[in-house]
mmCIF file of C-alpha atoms and ligand atoms in Angstrom:
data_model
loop_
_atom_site.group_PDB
_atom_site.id
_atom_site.type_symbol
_atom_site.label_atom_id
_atom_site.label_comp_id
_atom_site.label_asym_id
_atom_site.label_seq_id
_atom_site.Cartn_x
_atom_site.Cartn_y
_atom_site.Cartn_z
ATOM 1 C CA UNK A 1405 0.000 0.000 0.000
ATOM 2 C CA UNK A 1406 1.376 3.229 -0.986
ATOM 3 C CA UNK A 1407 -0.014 6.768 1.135
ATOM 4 C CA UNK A 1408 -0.874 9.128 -1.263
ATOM 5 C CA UNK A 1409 0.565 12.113 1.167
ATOM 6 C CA UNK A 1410 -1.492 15.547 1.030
ATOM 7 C CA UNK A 1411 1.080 17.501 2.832
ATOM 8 C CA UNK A 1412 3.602 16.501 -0.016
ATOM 9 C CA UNK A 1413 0.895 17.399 -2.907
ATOM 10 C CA UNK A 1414 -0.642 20.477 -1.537
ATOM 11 C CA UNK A 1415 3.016 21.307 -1.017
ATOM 12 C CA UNK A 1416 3.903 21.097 -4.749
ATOM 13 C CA UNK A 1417 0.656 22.553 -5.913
ATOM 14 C CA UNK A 1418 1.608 25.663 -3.645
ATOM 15 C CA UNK A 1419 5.107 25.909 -5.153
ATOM 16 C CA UNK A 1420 3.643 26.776 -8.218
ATOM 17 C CA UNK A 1421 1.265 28.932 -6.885
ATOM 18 C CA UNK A 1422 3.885 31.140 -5.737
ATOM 19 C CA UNK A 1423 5.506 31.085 -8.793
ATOM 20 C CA UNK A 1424 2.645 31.876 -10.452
ATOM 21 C CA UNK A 1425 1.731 34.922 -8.058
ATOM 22 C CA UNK A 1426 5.363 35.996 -8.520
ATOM 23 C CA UNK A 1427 4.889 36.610 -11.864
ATOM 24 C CA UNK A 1428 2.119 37.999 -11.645
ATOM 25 C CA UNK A 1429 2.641 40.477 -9.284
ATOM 26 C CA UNK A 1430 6.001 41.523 -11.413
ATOM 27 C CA UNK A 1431 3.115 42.711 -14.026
ATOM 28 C CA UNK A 1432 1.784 44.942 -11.315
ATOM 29 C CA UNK A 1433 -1.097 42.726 -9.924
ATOM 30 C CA UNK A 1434 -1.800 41.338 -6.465
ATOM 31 C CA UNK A 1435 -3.867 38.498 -6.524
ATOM 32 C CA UNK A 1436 -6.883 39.157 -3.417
ATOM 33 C CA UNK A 1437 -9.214 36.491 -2.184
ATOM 34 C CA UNK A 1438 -12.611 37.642 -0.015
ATOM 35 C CA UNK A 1439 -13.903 35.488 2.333
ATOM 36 C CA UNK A 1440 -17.015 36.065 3.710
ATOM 37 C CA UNK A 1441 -18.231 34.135 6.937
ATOM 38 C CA UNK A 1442 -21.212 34.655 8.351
ATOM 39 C CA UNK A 1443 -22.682 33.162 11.888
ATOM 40 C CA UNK A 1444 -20.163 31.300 13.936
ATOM 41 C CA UNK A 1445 -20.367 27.490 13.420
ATOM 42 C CA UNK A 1446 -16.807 26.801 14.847
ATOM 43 C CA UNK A 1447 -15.968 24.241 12.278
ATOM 44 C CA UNK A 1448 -16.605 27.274 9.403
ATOM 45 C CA UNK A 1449 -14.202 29.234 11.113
ATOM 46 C CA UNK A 1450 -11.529 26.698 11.055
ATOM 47 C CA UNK A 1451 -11.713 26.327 8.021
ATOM 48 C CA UNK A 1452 -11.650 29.737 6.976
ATOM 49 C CA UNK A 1453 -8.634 31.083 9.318
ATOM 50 C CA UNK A 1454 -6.727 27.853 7.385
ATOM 51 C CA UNK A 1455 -7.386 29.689 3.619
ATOM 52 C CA UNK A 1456 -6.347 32.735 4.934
ATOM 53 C CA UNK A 1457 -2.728 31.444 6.616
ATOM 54 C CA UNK A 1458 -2.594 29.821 3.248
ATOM 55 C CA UNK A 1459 -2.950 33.352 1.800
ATOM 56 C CA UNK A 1460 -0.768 34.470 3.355
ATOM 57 C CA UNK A 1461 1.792 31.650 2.481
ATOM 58 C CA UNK A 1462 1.101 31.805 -1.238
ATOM 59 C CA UNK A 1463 1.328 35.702 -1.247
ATOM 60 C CA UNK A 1464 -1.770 36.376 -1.693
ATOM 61 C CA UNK A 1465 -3.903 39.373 -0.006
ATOM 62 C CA UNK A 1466 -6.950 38.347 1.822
ATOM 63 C CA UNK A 1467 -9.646 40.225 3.012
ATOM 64 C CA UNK A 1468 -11.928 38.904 5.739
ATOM 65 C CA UNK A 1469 -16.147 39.791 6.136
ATOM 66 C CA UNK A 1470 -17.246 38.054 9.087
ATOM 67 C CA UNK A 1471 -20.671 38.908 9.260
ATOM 68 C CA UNK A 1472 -22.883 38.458 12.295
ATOM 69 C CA UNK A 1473 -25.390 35.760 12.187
ATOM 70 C CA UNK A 1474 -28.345 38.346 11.983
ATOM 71 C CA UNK A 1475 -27.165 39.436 8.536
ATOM 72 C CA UNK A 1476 -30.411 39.702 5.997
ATOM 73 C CA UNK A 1477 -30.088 37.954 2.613
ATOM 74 C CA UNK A 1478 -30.112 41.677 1.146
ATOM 75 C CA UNK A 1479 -27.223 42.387 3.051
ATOM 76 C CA UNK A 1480 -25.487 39.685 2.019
ATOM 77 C CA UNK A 1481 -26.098 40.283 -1.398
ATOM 78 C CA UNK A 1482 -25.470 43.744 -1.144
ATOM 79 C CA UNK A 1483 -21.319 42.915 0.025
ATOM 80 C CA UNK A 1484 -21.576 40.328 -2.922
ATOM 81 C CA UNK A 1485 -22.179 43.066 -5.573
ATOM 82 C CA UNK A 1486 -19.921 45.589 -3.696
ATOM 83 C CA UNK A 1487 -16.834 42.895 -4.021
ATOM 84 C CA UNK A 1488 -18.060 41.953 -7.586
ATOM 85 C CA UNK A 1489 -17.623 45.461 -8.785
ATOM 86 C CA UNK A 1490 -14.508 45.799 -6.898
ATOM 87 C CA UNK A 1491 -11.380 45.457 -9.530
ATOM 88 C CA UNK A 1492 -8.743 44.911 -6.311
ATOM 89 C CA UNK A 1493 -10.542 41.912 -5.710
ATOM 90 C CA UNK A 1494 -10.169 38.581 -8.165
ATOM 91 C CA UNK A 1495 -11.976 35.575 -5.930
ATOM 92 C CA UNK A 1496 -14.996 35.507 -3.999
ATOM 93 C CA UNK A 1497 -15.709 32.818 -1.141
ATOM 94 C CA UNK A 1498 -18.797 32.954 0.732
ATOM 95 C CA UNK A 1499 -18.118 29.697 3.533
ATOM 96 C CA UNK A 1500 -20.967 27.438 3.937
ATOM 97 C CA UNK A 1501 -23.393 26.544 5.499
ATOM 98 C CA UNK A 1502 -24.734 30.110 5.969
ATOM 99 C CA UNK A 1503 -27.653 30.629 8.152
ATOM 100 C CA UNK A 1504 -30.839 28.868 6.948
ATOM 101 C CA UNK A 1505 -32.781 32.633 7.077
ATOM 102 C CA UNK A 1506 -30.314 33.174 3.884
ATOM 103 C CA UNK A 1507 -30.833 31.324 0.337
ATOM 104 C CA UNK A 1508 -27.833 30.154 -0.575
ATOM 105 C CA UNK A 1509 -28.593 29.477 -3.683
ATOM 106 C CA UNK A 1510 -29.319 33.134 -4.841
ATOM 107 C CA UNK A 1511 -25.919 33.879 -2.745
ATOM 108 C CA UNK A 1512 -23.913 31.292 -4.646
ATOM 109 C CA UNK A 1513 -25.414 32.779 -8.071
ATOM 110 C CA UNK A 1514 -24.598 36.047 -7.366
ATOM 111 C CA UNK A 1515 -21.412 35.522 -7.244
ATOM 112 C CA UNK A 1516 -19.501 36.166 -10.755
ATOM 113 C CA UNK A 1517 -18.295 33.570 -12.356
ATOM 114 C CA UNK A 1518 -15.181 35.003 -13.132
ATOM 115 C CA UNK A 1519 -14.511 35.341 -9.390
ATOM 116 C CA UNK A 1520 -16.167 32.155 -8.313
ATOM 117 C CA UNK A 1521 -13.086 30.325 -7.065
ATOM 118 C CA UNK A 1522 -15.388 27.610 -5.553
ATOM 119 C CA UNK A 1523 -16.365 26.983 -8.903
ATOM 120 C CA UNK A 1524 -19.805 26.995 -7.617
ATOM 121 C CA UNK A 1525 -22.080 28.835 -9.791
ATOM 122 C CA UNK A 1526 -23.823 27.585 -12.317
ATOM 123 C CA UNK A 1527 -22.567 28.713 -15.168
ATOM 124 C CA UNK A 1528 -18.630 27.444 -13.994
ATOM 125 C CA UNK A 1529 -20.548 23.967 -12.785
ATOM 126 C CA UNK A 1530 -21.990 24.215 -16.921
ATOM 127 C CA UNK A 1531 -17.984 24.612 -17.764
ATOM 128 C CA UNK A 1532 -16.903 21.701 -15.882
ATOM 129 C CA UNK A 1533 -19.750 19.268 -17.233
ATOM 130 C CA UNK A 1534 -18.592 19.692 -21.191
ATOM 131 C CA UNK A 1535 -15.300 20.144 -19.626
ATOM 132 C CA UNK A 1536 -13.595 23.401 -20.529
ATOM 133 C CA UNK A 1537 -13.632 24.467 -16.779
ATOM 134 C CA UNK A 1538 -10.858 26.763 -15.720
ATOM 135 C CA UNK A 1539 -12.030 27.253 -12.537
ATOM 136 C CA UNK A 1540 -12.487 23.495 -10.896
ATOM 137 C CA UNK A 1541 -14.049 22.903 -7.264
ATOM 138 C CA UNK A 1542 -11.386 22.932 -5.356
ATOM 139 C CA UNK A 1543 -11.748 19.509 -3.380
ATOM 140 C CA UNK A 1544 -12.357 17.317 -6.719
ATOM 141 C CA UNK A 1545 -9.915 19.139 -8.284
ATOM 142 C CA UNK A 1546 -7.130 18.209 -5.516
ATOM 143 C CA UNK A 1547 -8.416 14.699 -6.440
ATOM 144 C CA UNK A 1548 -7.302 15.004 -9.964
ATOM 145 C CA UNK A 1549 -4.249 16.613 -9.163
ATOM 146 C CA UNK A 1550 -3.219 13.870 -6.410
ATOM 147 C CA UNK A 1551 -3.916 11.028 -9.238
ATOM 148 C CA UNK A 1552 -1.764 12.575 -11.783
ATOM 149 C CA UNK A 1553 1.423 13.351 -8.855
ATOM 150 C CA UNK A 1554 0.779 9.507 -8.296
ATOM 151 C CA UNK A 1555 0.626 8.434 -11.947
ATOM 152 C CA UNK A 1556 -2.866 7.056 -11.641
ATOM 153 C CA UNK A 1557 -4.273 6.954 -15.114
ATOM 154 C CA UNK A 1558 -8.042 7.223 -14.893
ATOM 155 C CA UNK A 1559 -8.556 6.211 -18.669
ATOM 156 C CA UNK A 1560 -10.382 3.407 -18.918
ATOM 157 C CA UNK A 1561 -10.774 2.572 -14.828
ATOM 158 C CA UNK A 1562 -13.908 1.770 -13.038
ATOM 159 C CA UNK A 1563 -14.553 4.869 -11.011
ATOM 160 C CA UNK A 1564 -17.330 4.924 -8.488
ATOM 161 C CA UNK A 1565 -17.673 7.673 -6.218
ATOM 162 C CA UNK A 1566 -20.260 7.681 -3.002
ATOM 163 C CA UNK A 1567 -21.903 10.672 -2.727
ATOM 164 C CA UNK A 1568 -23.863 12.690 -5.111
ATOM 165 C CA UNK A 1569 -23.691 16.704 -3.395
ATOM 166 C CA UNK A 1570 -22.803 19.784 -5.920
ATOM 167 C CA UNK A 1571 -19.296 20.391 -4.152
ATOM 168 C CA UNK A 1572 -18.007 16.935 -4.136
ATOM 169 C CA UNK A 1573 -19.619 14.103 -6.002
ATOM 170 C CA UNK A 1574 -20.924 15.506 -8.983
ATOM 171 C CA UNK A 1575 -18.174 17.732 -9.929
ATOM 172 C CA UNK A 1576 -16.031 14.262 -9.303
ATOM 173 C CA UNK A 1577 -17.946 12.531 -11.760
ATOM 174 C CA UNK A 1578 -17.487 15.456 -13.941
ATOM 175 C CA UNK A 1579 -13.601 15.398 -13.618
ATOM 176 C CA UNK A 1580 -13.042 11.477 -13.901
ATOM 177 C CA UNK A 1581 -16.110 11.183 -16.759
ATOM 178 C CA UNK A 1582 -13.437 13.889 -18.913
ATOM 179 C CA UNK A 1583 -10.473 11.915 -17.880
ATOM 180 C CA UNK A 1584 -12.025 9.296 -19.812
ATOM 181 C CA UNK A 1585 -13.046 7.028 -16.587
ATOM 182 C CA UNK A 1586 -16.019 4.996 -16.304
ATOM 183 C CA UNK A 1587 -17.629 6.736 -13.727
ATOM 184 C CA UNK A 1588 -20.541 5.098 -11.388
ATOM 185 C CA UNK A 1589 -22.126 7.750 -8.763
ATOM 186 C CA UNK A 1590 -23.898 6.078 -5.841
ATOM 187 C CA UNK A 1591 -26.495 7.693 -3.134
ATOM 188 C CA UNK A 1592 -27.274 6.664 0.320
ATOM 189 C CA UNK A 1593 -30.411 4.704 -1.455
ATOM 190 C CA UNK A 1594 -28.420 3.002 -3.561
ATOM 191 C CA UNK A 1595 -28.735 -0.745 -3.499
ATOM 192 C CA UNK A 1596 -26.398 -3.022 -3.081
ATOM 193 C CA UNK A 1597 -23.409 -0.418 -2.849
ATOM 194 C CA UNK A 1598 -20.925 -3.483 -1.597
ATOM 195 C CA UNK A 1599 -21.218 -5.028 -5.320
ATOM 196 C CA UNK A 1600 -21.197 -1.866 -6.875
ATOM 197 C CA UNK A 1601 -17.825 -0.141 -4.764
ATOM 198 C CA UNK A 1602 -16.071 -3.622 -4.945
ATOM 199 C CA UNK A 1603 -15.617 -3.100 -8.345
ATOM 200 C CA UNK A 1604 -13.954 -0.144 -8.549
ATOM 201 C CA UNK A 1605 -10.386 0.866 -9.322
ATOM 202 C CA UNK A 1606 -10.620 4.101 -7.818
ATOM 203 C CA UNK A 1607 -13.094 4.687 -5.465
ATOM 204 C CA UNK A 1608 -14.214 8.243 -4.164
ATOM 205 C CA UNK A 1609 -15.987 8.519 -0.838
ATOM 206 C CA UNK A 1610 -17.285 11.631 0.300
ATOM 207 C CA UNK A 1611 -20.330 9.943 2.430
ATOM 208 C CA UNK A 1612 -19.982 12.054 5.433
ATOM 209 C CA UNK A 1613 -20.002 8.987 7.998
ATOM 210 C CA UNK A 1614 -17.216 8.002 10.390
ATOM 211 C CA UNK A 1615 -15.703 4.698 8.729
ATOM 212 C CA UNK A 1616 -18.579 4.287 6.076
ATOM 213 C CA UNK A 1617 -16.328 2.226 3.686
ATOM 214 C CA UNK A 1618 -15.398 -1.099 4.939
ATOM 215 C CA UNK A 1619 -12.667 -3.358 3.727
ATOM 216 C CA UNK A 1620 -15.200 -5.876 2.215
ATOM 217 C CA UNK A 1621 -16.410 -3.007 0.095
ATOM 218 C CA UNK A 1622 -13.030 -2.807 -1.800
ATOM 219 C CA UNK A 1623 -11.708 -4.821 -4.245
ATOM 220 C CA UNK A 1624 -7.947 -5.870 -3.878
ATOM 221 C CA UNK A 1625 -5.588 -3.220 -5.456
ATOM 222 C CA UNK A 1626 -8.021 -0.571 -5.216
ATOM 223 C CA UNK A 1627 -6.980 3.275 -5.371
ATOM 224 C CA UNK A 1628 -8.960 5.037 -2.277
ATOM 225 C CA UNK A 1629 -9.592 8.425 -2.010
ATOM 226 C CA UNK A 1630 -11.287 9.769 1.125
ATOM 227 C CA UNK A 1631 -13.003 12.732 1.258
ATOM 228 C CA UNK A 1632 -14.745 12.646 4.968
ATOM 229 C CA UNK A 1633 -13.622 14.848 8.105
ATOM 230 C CA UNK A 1634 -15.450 13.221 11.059
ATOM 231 C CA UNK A 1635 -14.675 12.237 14.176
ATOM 232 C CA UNK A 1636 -14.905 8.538 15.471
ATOM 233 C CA UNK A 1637 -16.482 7.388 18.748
ATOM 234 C CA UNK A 1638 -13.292 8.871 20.504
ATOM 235 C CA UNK A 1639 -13.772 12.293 19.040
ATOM 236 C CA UNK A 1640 -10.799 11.779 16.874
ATOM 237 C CA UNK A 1641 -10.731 12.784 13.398
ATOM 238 C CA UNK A 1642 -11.559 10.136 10.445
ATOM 239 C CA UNK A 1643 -12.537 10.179 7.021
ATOM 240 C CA UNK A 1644 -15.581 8.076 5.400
ATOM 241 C CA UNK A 1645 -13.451 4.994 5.044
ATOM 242 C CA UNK A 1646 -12.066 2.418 8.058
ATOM 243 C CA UNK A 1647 -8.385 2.902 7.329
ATOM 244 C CA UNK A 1648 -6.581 0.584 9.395
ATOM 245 C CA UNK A 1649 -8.462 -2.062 7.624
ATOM 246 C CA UNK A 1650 -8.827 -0.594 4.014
ATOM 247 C CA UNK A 1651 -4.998 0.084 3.910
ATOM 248 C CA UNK A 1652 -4.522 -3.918 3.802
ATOM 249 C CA UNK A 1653 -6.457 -4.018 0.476
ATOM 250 C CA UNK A 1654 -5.694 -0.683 -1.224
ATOM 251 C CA UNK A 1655 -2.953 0.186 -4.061
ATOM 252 C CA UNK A 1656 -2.646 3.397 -2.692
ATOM 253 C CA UNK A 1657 -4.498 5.581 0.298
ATOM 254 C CA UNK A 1658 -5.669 8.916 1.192
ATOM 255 C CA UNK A 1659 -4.950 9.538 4.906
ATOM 256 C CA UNK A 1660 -7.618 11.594 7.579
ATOM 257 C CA UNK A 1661 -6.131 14.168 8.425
ATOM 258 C CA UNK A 1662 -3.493 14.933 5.890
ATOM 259 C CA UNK A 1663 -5.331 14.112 2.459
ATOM 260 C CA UNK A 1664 -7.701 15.315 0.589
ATOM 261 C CA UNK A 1665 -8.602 18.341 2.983
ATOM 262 C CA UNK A 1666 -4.967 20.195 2.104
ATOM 263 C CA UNK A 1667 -5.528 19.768 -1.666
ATOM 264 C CA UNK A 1668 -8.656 21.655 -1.633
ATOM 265 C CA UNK A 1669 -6.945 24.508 -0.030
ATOM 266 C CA UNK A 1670 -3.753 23.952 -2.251
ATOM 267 C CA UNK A 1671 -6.878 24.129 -5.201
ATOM 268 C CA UNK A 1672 -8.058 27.656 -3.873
ATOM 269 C CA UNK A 1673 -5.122 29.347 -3.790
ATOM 270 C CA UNK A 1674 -4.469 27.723 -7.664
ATOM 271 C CA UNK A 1675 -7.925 28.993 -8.234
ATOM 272 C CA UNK A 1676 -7.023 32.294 -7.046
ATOM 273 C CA UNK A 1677 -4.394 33.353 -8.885
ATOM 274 C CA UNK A 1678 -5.810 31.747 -12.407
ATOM 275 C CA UNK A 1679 -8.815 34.270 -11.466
ATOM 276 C CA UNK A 1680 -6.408 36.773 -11.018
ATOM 277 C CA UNK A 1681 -4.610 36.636 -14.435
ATOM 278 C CA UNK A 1682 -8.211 36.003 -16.052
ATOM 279 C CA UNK A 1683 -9.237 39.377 -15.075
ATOM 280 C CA UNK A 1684 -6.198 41.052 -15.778
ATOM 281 C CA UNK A 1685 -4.198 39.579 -18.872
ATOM 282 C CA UNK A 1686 -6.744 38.323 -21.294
ATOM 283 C CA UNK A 1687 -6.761 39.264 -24.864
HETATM 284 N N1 GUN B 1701 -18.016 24.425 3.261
HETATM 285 C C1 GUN B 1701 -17.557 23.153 3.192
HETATM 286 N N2 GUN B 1701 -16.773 22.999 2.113
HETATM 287 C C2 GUN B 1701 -16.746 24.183 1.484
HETATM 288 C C3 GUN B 1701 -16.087 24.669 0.317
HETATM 289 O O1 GUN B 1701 -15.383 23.949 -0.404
HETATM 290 N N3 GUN B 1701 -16.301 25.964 0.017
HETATM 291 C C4 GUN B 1701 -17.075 26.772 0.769
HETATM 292 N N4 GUN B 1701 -17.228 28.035 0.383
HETATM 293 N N5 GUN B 1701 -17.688 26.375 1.852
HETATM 294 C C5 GUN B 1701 -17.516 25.079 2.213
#
C-alpha cells in the first residue's frame, strides 16, 4: 500500500502557486481572495482562518467579512455586488453553510463567475460538465491533481464515487467522466453499494459517515480516495473509510487528516491566482 501524502501534494501545488503569483505580481497585480463568513459554526471558522494562513503563504492578499449571524439575505447580497464590482478583488468565497434565514442558492449565483473560485455557480458547474472548466471545485480538483502526482491513469478505470452533493460528487464525476473514466455515482439509497464499490479501481468517498467504507467493500488493489472529516467514537478525526483495515487491500491511500482536505486549499489558492490573471491579462 502506498499513502498518497497531502502535505507533499498540496506542497507542490503551492510551489507553483507562488511562482505563479510571482509573476504575476512583477506585471503589477496582487492576486486578493474575499472570504465572507457569516454566523459562527466553529468548524466554518476553522476552516476559513486555514485559507487565509494559506494566503498568506502563497502571497496572496486576503480580506476577511465576518458577518454576524443576523445578517439579511439583502445584506449579504449587497457585500456580494460591492466585491463583484470591486477590480482589487479577483476571488470571492462565501463559507458554507450560511444561516438557513439566507438562500444560498441566490448567494452562490450572485457571485460572478469570473470570481467564483469555488467553482460553484452555475454557469462554472456548466464549464466543468462539457469540460472546458478553468475554474475546478477545489476539493475534486485536488483529487485530480493527487492522481496525476501519483501516476494514476483514470482512462479506462472503473470509477465509483459515493456521494452525489454539488461540491463533491458531482463535480467528481465530472472530472473522472473527462479523464475518460467509467464513472458510477452512488447515493445513500443506492442498493447493493458493496457489489457496486467492490468493483472499482478508484473509489471516491465523500459519504460524510465516520468509517462508512469497509474493507469488504473494496476490491484488492483498489486506489482510495477519502473525502470525509469526522470524528470517530473517541472524538478523533476520520474520514468516510475504516483505514486501518482498508490500507490492507488498497494500491494506494488517502490519509484523515493529511489528504484530501490540504488539496482543496492547495486548489483555492491555484484557483485564485488563475482568477487573477483572467481578469487582468486576457486578450
Ligand atoms: N463548506 C464546506 N466545504 C466548502 C467549500 O469547499 N467551500 C465553501 N465556500 N464552503 C464550504
Amino acid at each position: 500500500m502506498k499513502l498518497i501524502d497531502g502535505k507533499i501534494i498540496s506542497e507542490h501545488i503551492k510551489q507553483q502557486v507562488i511562482a505563479q503569483v510571482n509573476d504575476i505580481k512583477a506585471q503589477g497585480i496582487e492576486p486578493c481572495l474575499a472570504v465572507i463568513i457569516v454566523g459562527d459554526d466553529f468548524a466554518s471558522r476553522t476552516y476559513v482562518n486555514n485559507k487565509k494562513k494559506t494566503c498568506d503563504y502563497v502571497g496572496i492578499k486576503s480580506l476577511e467579512y465576518a458577518l454576524p449571524e443576523s445578517t439579511t439575505q439583502e445584506e449579504l447580497l449587497e457585500l456580494v455586488e460591492k466585491l463583484n464590482a470591486d477590480k482589487s478583488v479577483h476571488g470571492i468565497l462565501c463559507q458554507l453553510p450560511i444561516p438557513k434565514h439566507i438562500d444560498e442558492k441566490i448567494i452562490l449565483n450572485a457571485i460572478a463567475p469570473e470570481k467564483d473560485v469555488d467553482a460553484f455557480h452555475p454557469v462554472n458547474a456548466g464549464h466543468i460538465m462539457i469540460g472546458d472548466g478553468v475554474l475546478r471545485p477545489c476539493t475534486p480538483a485536488g483529487i485530480m491533481e493527487m492522481l496525476k502526482y501519483e501516476g494514476i491513469d483514470v482512462a479506462g478505470k472503473n470509477c465509483v464515487v459515493i456521494g452525489r452533493s454539488n461540491i463533491v460528487g458531482k463535480p467528481m464525476a465530472m472530472l473522472l467522466i473527462n479523464a475518460s473514466g467509467t464513472v458510477t455515482v452512488c447515493n445513500s439509497k443506492t442498493q447493493n453499494l458493496a457489489e457496486i464499490t467492490k468493483k472499482a479501481d478508484i473509489l471516491v468517498a465523500a459519504v460524510g459517515k465516520a468509517k462508512f467504507v469497509t474493507a469488504d467493500m473494496v476490491k484488492e488493489g483498489a486506489v482510495v480516495i477519502d473525502v470525509g472529516m469526522n470524528r470517530d467514537e473517541d472524538g478523533k478525526r476520520c474520514g468516510d473509510v475504516d483505514f486501518e483495515a482498508v490500507k490492507e487491500k488498497a494500491s494506494h491511500i488517502t490519509p484523515v487528516p493529511g489528504g484530501v482536505g490540504l488539496m482543496t486549499v492547495a486548489m483555492l489558492m491555484e484557483n485564485t491566482v488563475t482568477a487573477a490573471k483572467m481578469q487582468n491579462l486576457k486578450g
